[in-house]
Short mmCIF file of C-alpha atoms in Angstrom, two decimals:
data_model
loop_
_atom_site.label_atom_id
_atom_site.label_comp_id
_atom_site.label_asym_id
_atom_site.label_seq_id
_atom_site.Cartn_x
_atom_site.Cartn_y
_atom_site.Cartn_z
CA MET A 1 -56.24 -12.21 -22.10
CA LEU A 2 -53.11 -10.18 -22.16
CA GLY A 3 -50.04 -11.75 -20.58
CA ARG A 4 -48.22 -9.97 -17.81
CA VAL A 5 -45.51 -7.70 -19.10
CA GLU A 6 -42.36 -7.68 -16.99
CA ALA A 7 -40.28 -4.57 -16.70
CA PRO A 8 -36.87 -4.98 -18.30
CA ARG A 9 -34.10 -5.66 -15.82
CA ALA A 10 -31.34 -3.14 -15.52
CA PRO A 11 -28.13 -4.51 -17.02
CA LEU A 12 -25.37 -5.44 -14.63
CA ALA A 13 -22.52 -2.96 -14.46
CA GLU A 14 -19.33 -3.99 -16.22
CA TYR A 15 -17.14 -3.15 -13.22
CA ASP A 16 -17.29 -1.77 -9.68
CA GLN A 17 -17.71 1.93 -10.43
CA GLY A 18 -17.72 2.92 -6.75
CA LEU A 19 -14.33 1.28 -6.25
CA ALA A 20 -12.88 2.93 -9.35
CA TRP A 21 -14.17 6.39 -8.43
CA SER A 22 -12.91 6.07 -4.85
CA ALA A 23 -9.42 5.35 -6.15
CA ILE A 24 -9.63 8.22 -8.66
CA LEU A 25 -10.75 10.65 -5.94
CA LEU A 26 -7.89 9.62 -3.64
CA ALA A 27 -5.32 9.91 -6.42
CA THR A 28 -6.67 13.32 -7.50
CA LEU A 29 -6.70 14.64 -3.94
CA GLY A 30 -3.21 13.24 -3.51
CA LEU A 31 -1.99 15.16 -6.56
CA VAL A 32 -3.40 18.42 -5.19
CA MET A 33 -2.02 17.84 -1.70
CA VAL A 34 1.43 16.74 -2.91
CA TYR A 35 1.65 20.06 -4.77
CA SER A 36 0.50 22.00 -1.73
CA ALA A 37 2.84 20.14 0.65
CA SER A 38 5.92 20.33 -1.57
CA ILE A 39 5.98 23.97 -2.78
CA ALA A 40 8.28 25.27 -0.04
CA MET A 41 10.65 22.31 -0.33
CA ALA A 42 10.74 22.57 -4.14
CA GLU A 43 11.55 26.27 -4.03
CA GLY A 44 14.37 25.77 -1.54
CA ALA A 45 16.03 22.61 -2.88
CA ARG A 46 19.01 22.80 -5.20
CA HIS A 47 18.13 19.78 -7.36
CA THR A 48 14.70 21.22 -8.26
CA GLY A 49 16.09 24.39 -9.80
CA GLY A 50 13.84 26.40 -7.50
CA SER A 51 10.72 25.43 -9.45
CA PRO A 52 7.64 25.29 -7.16
CA THR A 53 5.96 22.81 -9.53
CA TYR A 54 8.87 20.32 -9.54
CA PHE A 55 7.15 17.66 -7.43
CA LEU A 56 3.73 18.38 -8.97
CA ALA A 57 5.03 17.73 -12.50
CA ARG A 58 6.79 14.53 -11.49
CA HIS A 59 3.82 13.24 -9.51
CA ALA A 60 1.47 13.99 -12.42
CA LEU A 61 3.81 12.07 -14.72
CA PHE A 62 3.89 9.15 -12.27
CA LEU A 63 0.08 9.13 -12.21
CA ALA A 64 -0.16 9.20 -16.00
CA VAL A 65 2.30 6.31 -16.40
CA SER A 66 0.54 4.38 -13.63
CA LEU A 67 -2.85 4.88 -15.29
CA VAL A 68 -1.54 3.48 -18.58
CA ALA A 69 0.04 0.55 -16.71
CA ALA A 70 -3.24 -0.07 -14.87
CA MET A 71 -5.20 -0.13 -18.14
CA LEU A 72 -2.75 -2.68 -19.54
CA ALA A 73 -2.84 -4.77 -16.34
CA PHE A 74 -6.65 -4.86 -16.48
CA GLN A 75 -6.45 -6.60 -19.87
CA VAL A 76 -4.49 -9.53 -18.41
CA PRO A 77 -6.70 -12.50 -17.40
CA MET A 78 -6.40 -13.76 -13.84
CA ARG A 79 -5.27 -17.18 -15.06
CA ALA A 80 -2.26 -15.43 -16.67
CA TRP A 81 -1.49 -13.62 -13.39
CA GLN A 82 -1.62 -16.99 -11.62
CA ARG A 83 0.83 -18.56 -14.07
CA ALA A 84 3.17 -15.59 -13.76
CA ALA A 85 2.95 -15.33 -9.94
CA PRO A 86 6.04 -17.48 -9.12
CA TRP A 87 8.15 -15.71 -11.75
CA LEU A 88 7.06 -12.26 -10.59
CA PHE A 89 7.98 -13.25 -7.05
CA VAL A 90 11.43 -14.45 -8.14
CA ALA A 91 11.94 -11.20 -10.05
CA GLY A 92 10.95 -9.24 -6.94
CA VAL A 93 13.45 -11.15 -4.79
CA ALA A 94 16.17 -10.53 -7.39
CA LEU A 95 15.46 -6.78 -7.35
CA LEU A 96 15.56 -6.73 -3.54
CA ALA A 97 18.98 -8.40 -3.71
CA LEU A 98 20.22 -5.94 -6.36
CA VAL A 99 19.36 -3.02 -4.09
CA LEU A 100 21.99 -4.25 -1.63
CA VAL A 101 24.76 -4.41 -4.26
CA PRO A 102 27.13 -1.42 -3.95
CA GLY A 103 27.03 0.73 -7.05
CA ILE A 104 23.51 -0.42 -7.96
CA GLY A 105 21.44 0.36 -4.90
CA ARG A 106 21.02 4.06 -4.06
CA GLU A 107 21.37 5.12 -0.44
CA VAL A 108 19.25 7.94 1.00
CA ASN A 109 19.27 8.94 4.70
CA GLY A 110 21.09 5.74 5.66
CA ALA A 111 18.67 3.40 3.85
CA ARG A 112 19.46 1.56 0.62
CA ARG A 113 16.02 0.99 -0.92
CA TRP A 114 16.23 2.33 -4.46
CA ILE A 115 17.75 1.46 -7.83
CA SER A 116 18.57 4.63 -9.76
CA PHE A 117 17.68 4.94 -13.44
CA TYR A 118 18.77 8.60 -13.49
CA VAL A 119 15.36 9.92 -14.62
CA ALA A 120 13.60 8.04 -11.81
CA ASN A 121 14.30 5.73 -8.88
CA LEU A 122 12.82 2.23 -8.63
CA GLN A 123 11.84 0.99 -5.16
CA PRO A 124 11.61 -2.82 -5.44
CA SER A 125 9.86 -3.24 -2.07
CA GLU A 126 6.72 -1.57 -3.49
CA PHE A 127 6.46 -4.12 -6.29
CA MET A 128 7.35 -6.92 -3.89
CA LYS A 129 4.11 -6.21 -2.03
CA LEU A 130 2.10 -7.01 -5.16
CA ALA A 131 4.29 -9.99 -6.06
CA ALA A 132 3.84 -11.36 -2.51
CA VAL A 133 0.05 -11.11 -2.81
CA LEU A 134 0.01 -13.00 -6.12
CA TYR A 135 2.52 -15.64 -5.03
CA THR A 136 0.95 -16.32 -1.62
CA ALA A 137 -2.51 -16.62 -3.20
CA ASP A 138 -1.17 -19.03 -5.83
CA TYR A 139 0.72 -21.06 -3.20
CA THR A 140 -2.34 -21.28 -0.95
CA VAL A 141 -4.52 -22.56 -3.80
CA ARG A 142 -1.93 -25.11 -4.93
CA LYS A 143 -1.33 -26.35 -1.38
CA SER A 144 -4.92 -26.17 -0.17
CA ALA A 145 -5.01 -29.92 0.59
CA VAL A 146 -2.02 -29.73 2.95
CA MET A 147 -2.47 -26.29 4.55
CA ASP A 148 -3.12 -27.96 7.91
CA SER A 149 0.33 -29.54 7.77
CA LEU A 150 3.19 -27.51 9.23
CA GLY A 151 5.92 -29.31 7.30
CA ARG A 152 4.26 -29.63 3.91
CA GLY A 153 2.01 -26.59 3.89
CA LEU A 154 3.12 -23.74 6.13
CA ALA A 155 6.86 -24.20 6.58
CA PRO A 156 7.86 -23.59 2.92
CA ILE A 157 5.89 -20.34 2.56
CA LEU A 158 7.04 -19.12 5.99
CA ALA A 159 10.66 -19.75 4.98
CA VAL A 160 10.12 -17.73 1.81
CA ILE A 161 8.54 -14.83 3.74
CA LEU A 162 11.43 -14.83 6.22
CA ALA A 163 13.96 -14.77 3.35
CA VAL A 164 12.17 -11.74 1.87
CA GLY A 165 12.11 -10.19 5.33
CA TRP A 166 15.85 -10.65 5.69
CA LEU A 167 16.44 -8.76 2.43
CA LEU A 168 14.06 -5.98 3.48
CA LEU A 169 15.63 -5.61 6.92
CA ALA A 170 19.07 -5.39 5.32
CA GLU A 171 18.00 -2.21 3.46
CA PRO A 172 16.48 -1.53 6.08
CA ASP A 173 12.74 -1.31 5.30
CA PHE A 174 10.96 -2.52 8.41
CA GLY A 175 7.63 -1.02 7.31
CA ALA A 176 7.52 -2.98 4.04
CA PHE A 177 8.35 -6.18 5.96
CA VAL A 178 5.42 -5.57 8.33
CA VAL A 179 3.01 -4.96 5.43
CA ILE A 180 4.15 -8.00 3.43
CA SER A 181 4.11 -10.29 6.49
CA ALA A 182 0.64 -9.15 7.56
CA THR A 183 -0.73 -9.51 4.04
CA ALA A 184 0.76 -12.97 3.51
CA MET A 185 -0.57 -14.24 6.85
CA ALA A 186 -4.02 -12.85 6.08
CA ILE A 187 -4.08 -14.66 2.72
CA LEU A 188 -2.95 -17.92 4.35
CA PHE A 189 -5.67 -17.61 6.99
CA LEU A 190 -8.38 -16.77 4.44
CA GLY A 191 -7.14 -19.66 2.31
CA GLY A 192 -7.79 -22.23 5.02
CA MET A 193 -4.88 -22.16 7.45
CA ASN A 194 -5.58 -23.98 10.71
CA GLY A 195 -6.77 -21.49 13.33
CA ARG A 196 -4.35 -22.78 15.97
CA TRP A 197 -1.41 -22.42 13.61
CA PHE A 198 -2.57 -18.90 12.76
CA ALA A 199 -2.81 -17.89 16.42
CA GLY A 200 0.64 -19.31 17.02
CA LEU A 201 2.06 -17.39 14.08
CA ILE A 202 0.52 -14.15 15.35
CA GLY A 203 2.22 -14.71 18.70
CA LEU A 204 5.58 -15.55 17.12
CA ALA A 205 5.32 -12.56 14.80
CA ALA A 206 4.63 -10.24 17.73
CA LEU A 207 7.64 -11.59 19.63
CA GLY A 208 9.78 -11.33 16.50
CA PHE A 209 8.85 -7.70 15.87
CA VAL A 210 9.57 -6.81 19.50
CA ALA A 211 12.97 -8.49 19.21
CA LEU A 212 13.72 -6.59 15.98
CA VAL A 213 12.84 -3.30 17.65
CA LEU A 214 14.98 -4.00 20.73
CA ALA A 215 17.90 -5.13 18.56
CA SER A 216 18.03 -1.78 16.73
CA PRO A 217 18.94 1.39 18.67
CA TYR A 218 17.25 3.74 16.19
CA ARG A 219 13.98 1.76 16.41
CA VAL A 220 14.13 1.95 20.21
CA GLN A 221 14.60 5.72 19.92
CA ARG A 222 11.54 5.92 17.70
CA ILE A 223 9.50 4.06 20.32
CA PHE A 224 10.57 6.49 23.05
CA GLY A 225 9.90 9.44 20.74
CA PHE A 226 6.45 8.05 20.03
CA MET A 227 5.58 7.54 23.69
CA ASP A 228 6.30 11.18 24.60
CA PRO A 229 7.21 13.32 21.57
CA TRP A 230 7.18 16.53 23.62
CA ALA A 231 9.95 15.27 25.92
CA ASP A 232 12.42 15.73 23.04
CA ALA A 233 10.47 17.81 20.53
CA PHE A 234 13.66 18.90 18.73
CA GLY A 235 15.13 15.41 18.62
CA LYS A 236 13.46 11.98 18.71
CA GLY A 237 9.96 13.47 18.78
CA TYR A 238 10.49 16.12 16.12
CA GLN A 239 8.44 14.57 13.29
CA LEU A 240 5.56 13.46 15.47
CA SER A 241 5.34 16.70 17.42
CA HIS A 242 5.03 18.75 14.22
CA ALA A 243 2.50 16.29 12.80
CA LEU A 244 0.40 16.69 15.94
CA ILE A 245 0.68 20.48 15.68
CA ALA A 246 -0.64 20.23 12.12
CA PHE A 247 -3.61 18.15 13.27
CA GLY A 248 -4.31 20.58 16.09
CA ARG A 249 -4.23 23.62 13.81
CA GLY A 250 -6.64 22.02 11.33
CA GLU A 251 -9.54 21.66 13.77
CA TRP A 252 -12.84 20.85 12.00
CA PHE A 253 -12.45 22.31 8.50
CA GLY A 254 -8.79 23.29 8.27
CA VAL A 255 -6.93 26.54 7.73
CA GLY A 256 -7.57 26.43 3.99
CA LEU A 257 -5.94 24.78 0.98
CA GLY A 258 -2.36 26.01 0.63
CA ALA A 259 -2.33 27.77 4.03
CA SER A 260 -0.41 25.15 6.01
CA VAL A 261 2.44 26.43 8.17
CA GLU A 262 3.95 23.04 9.01
CA LYS A 263 4.75 22.33 5.35
CA LEU A 264 7.10 25.35 5.36
CA LEU A 265 10.07 23.09 6.10
CA TYR A 266 8.95 22.39 9.69
CA LEU A 267 7.42 18.97 9.01
CA PRO A 268 9.92 16.57 7.38
CA GLU A 269 8.69 14.46 4.44
CA ALA A 270 5.48 16.48 4.24
CA HIS A 271 4.76 15.31 0.68
CA THR A 272 5.49 11.63 1.33
CA ASP A 273 5.19 9.98 4.76
CA PHE A 274 3.37 12.88 6.47
CA LEU A 275 1.00 13.96 3.72
CA LEU A 276 -2.01 13.21 5.92
CA ALA A 277 -0.78 15.76 8.48
CA VAL A 278 -0.83 18.47 5.80
CA ILE A 279 -4.32 17.34 4.77
CA ALA A 280 -5.38 17.61 8.42
CA GLU A 281 -3.98 21.12 8.74
CA GLU A 282 -5.41 22.46 5.48
CA LEU A 283 -8.68 20.52 5.22
CA GLY A 284 -9.26 19.69 8.87
CA PHE A 285 -11.17 16.79 10.38
CA ALA A 286 -13.52 16.81 7.37
CA GLY A 287 -10.66 16.19 4.95
CA VAL A 288 -9.12 13.42 7.05
CA ALA A 289 -12.52 11.76 7.54
CA ALA A 290 -13.09 11.82 3.76
CA VAL A 291 -9.72 10.15 3.15
CA ILE A 292 -10.39 7.47 5.78
CA GLY A 293 -13.86 6.89 4.36
CA LEU A 294 -12.56 6.41 0.82
CA PHE A 295 -9.87 3.98 1.99
CA GLY A 296 -12.42 2.12 4.07
CA TRP A 297 -14.70 1.76 1.06
CA ILE A 298 -11.87 0.40 -1.12
CA VAL A 299 -10.93 -2.20 1.50
CA PHE A 300 -14.58 -3.16 2.03
CA ARG A 301 -15.19 -3.57 -1.70
CA ALA A 302 -12.00 -5.64 -2.06
CA PHE A 303 -13.31 -8.16 0.47
CA VAL A 304 -16.78 -8.19 -1.10
CA ILE A 305 -15.25 -8.78 -4.54
CA GLY A 306 -13.13 -11.57 -3.07
CA ARG A 307 -16.17 -13.21 -1.47
CA GLN A 308 -18.12 -13.07 -4.73
CA ALA A 309 -15.19 -14.63 -6.59
CA ALA A 310 -14.96 -17.39 -3.96
CA LEU A 311 -18.68 -18.14 -4.30
CA ALA A 312 -18.09 -18.47 -8.05
CA GLY A 313 -15.33 -21.03 -7.39
CA ARG A 314 -12.49 -18.67 -8.38
CA HIS A 315 -10.30 -19.20 -5.33
CA PHE A 316 -7.06 -17.67 -6.61
CA ALA A 317 -8.87 -14.53 -7.74
CA ALA A 318 -10.68 -14.35 -4.39
CA LEU A 319 -7.47 -14.51 -2.37
CA VAL A 320 -5.77 -11.94 -4.61
CA ALA A 321 -8.67 -9.51 -4.15
CA GLN A 322 -8.69 -9.91 -0.38
CA GLY A 323 -4.89 -9.77 -0.27
CA ILE A 324 -4.89 -6.45 -2.13
CA GLY A 325 -7.52 -5.14 0.27
CA THR A 326 -5.41 -6.25 3.25
CA TRP A 327 -2.25 -4.69 1.79
CA LEU A 328 -3.85 -1.29 1.15
CA GLY A 329 -5.72 -1.39 4.45
CA VAL A 330 -2.69 -2.30 6.57
CA GLN A 331 -0.38 0.21 4.89
CA GLY A 332 -2.99 2.97 5.02
CA PHE A 333 -3.71 2.23 8.68
CA ILE A 334 -0.01 2.34 9.60
CA ASN A 335 0.59 5.61 7.74
CA MET A 336 -2.48 7.24 9.30
CA GLY A 337 -1.59 5.90 12.73
CA VAL A 338 1.93 7.34 12.47
CA ASN A 339 0.59 10.73 11.39
CA MET A 340 -1.89 10.81 14.27
CA GLY A 341 0.58 9.60 16.89
CA VAL A 342 -1.21 6.29 17.39
CA LEU A 343 1.75 4.25 16.08
CA PRO A 344 5.54 4.77 16.21
CA THR A 345 7.12 6.67 13.30
CA LYS A 346 7.62 4.38 10.32
CA GLY A 347 8.60 5.21 6.74
CA LEU A 348 5.49 4.10 4.89
CA THR A 349 3.67 6.23 2.34
CA LEU A 350 -0.08 6.72 2.09
CA PRO A 351 -1.23 4.49 -0.81
CA LEU A 352 -2.44 6.27 -3.97
CA MET A 353 -1.70 9.69 -2.47
CA SER A 354 1.89 10.21 -1.30
CA PHE A 355 4.64 11.28 -3.69
CA GLY A 356 6.60 8.37 -5.13
CA GLY A 357 6.50 6.73 -8.54
CA SER A 358 7.07 3.11 -7.47
CA GLY A 359 4.32 3.21 -4.85
CA ILE A 360 1.77 4.87 -7.15
CA LEU A 361 2.54 2.42 -9.98
CA ALA A 362 2.25 -0.65 -7.72
CA ASN A 363 -1.00 0.62 -6.15
CA CYS A 364 -2.62 1.39 -9.52
CA VAL A 365 -1.67 -1.99 -11.01
CA ALA A 366 -3.00 -3.73 -7.89
CA LEU A 367 -6.34 -1.90 -8.16
CA ALA A 368 -6.52 -2.77 -11.86
CA ILE A 369 -6.11 -6.45 -10.94
CA LEU A 370 -8.82 -6.04 -8.30
CA LEU A 371 -11.16 -4.56 -10.90
CA ARG A 372 -10.25 -7.43 -13.24
CA VAL A 373 -11.29 -9.96 -10.58
CA ASP A 374 -14.63 -8.16 -10.26
CA TRP A 375 -15.09 -7.92 -14.04
CA GLU A 376 -14.43 -11.63 -14.60
CA THR A 377 -16.86 -12.60 -11.83
CA ARG A 378 -19.55 -10.41 -13.41
CA GLN A 379 -18.88 -11.95 -16.81
CA LEU A 380 -19.37 -15.42 -15.37
CA ALA A 381 -22.62 -14.28 -13.74
CA ARG A 382 -23.87 -13.33 -17.22
CA GLY A 383 -22.81 -16.69 -18.60
CA LEU A 384 -20.05 -15.08 -20.70
CA PRO A 385 -16.43 -16.19 -20.91
CA ALA A 386 -14.11 -14.23 -18.58
#
């Protein structure tokens, strides 16, 4: 009697291909749209030499460097990232402090957020987002037994976050502070923070952000401009009104790639903070929906990868994965909300897409770490060493 022959099982994938391809599609679309959004500015600016491909060439170089950095970051085991987390955080704090030193930090439009290396500018707050994810995850794992204690568990990490916030607000970079605070609190909650403490922190954070807004005249002006941009369309509501015009012109399928009118020096920061508005005008609702869908998939996969790592007993890796998902999700949501007029104007770029070397590099390294978490979990599922 012949024994039953079982069909061979399909081998498990080495990594999350859907996650990787989603990131590649966003970065590729970002490259195309940065070129489209920046042509008019590049041709008219003195420092570009009138070259229409100035920003395209630089963004392509940033992507290439970031891809190499991501490939190197993927080779680093998660246990090494955990050991390095405190030191990376200290380095991030040191860079944030250096930005505020006259002669070192570079000031643009009243904000001192960059360190100039002549060929490129370094924005420490972008790397601080990644360092905060790694450090908060490591702290939560180390202090898991006392996370219910305010004095021994929560107070030290909250003091650290507030110190980072003070440095960021001195630049000022309110948007980065919001992203880092939201990400850190999410990691603490996912790591076992007491629900009552978490609810209290949410309330205190809300009151704190309101106080910060009211204490700053330019933030108050942004709120009024956000509430009714058409009341002062040539002043406080200028950026938002032109972003809304771009969305309105795009309708369902857009006016066509390269055919945007708002990018012709009407919409400020079209290739950075307001890239989504140009996408809306040229590619329409379909293009915006595709971008939102790809971001949604990345965030969803980050939380799934984190859950799988947690089930495998890899708690640091799990919190890092979910922290990266929170970071990209919160920053993407804020940027999209600003572009659509749902949130007040805030200087945050669209992850993986907007022009900016520091942001692209930090995002790509973070996604490489996320893929590493997934790869190690799959290796353990096969019974292989991670």
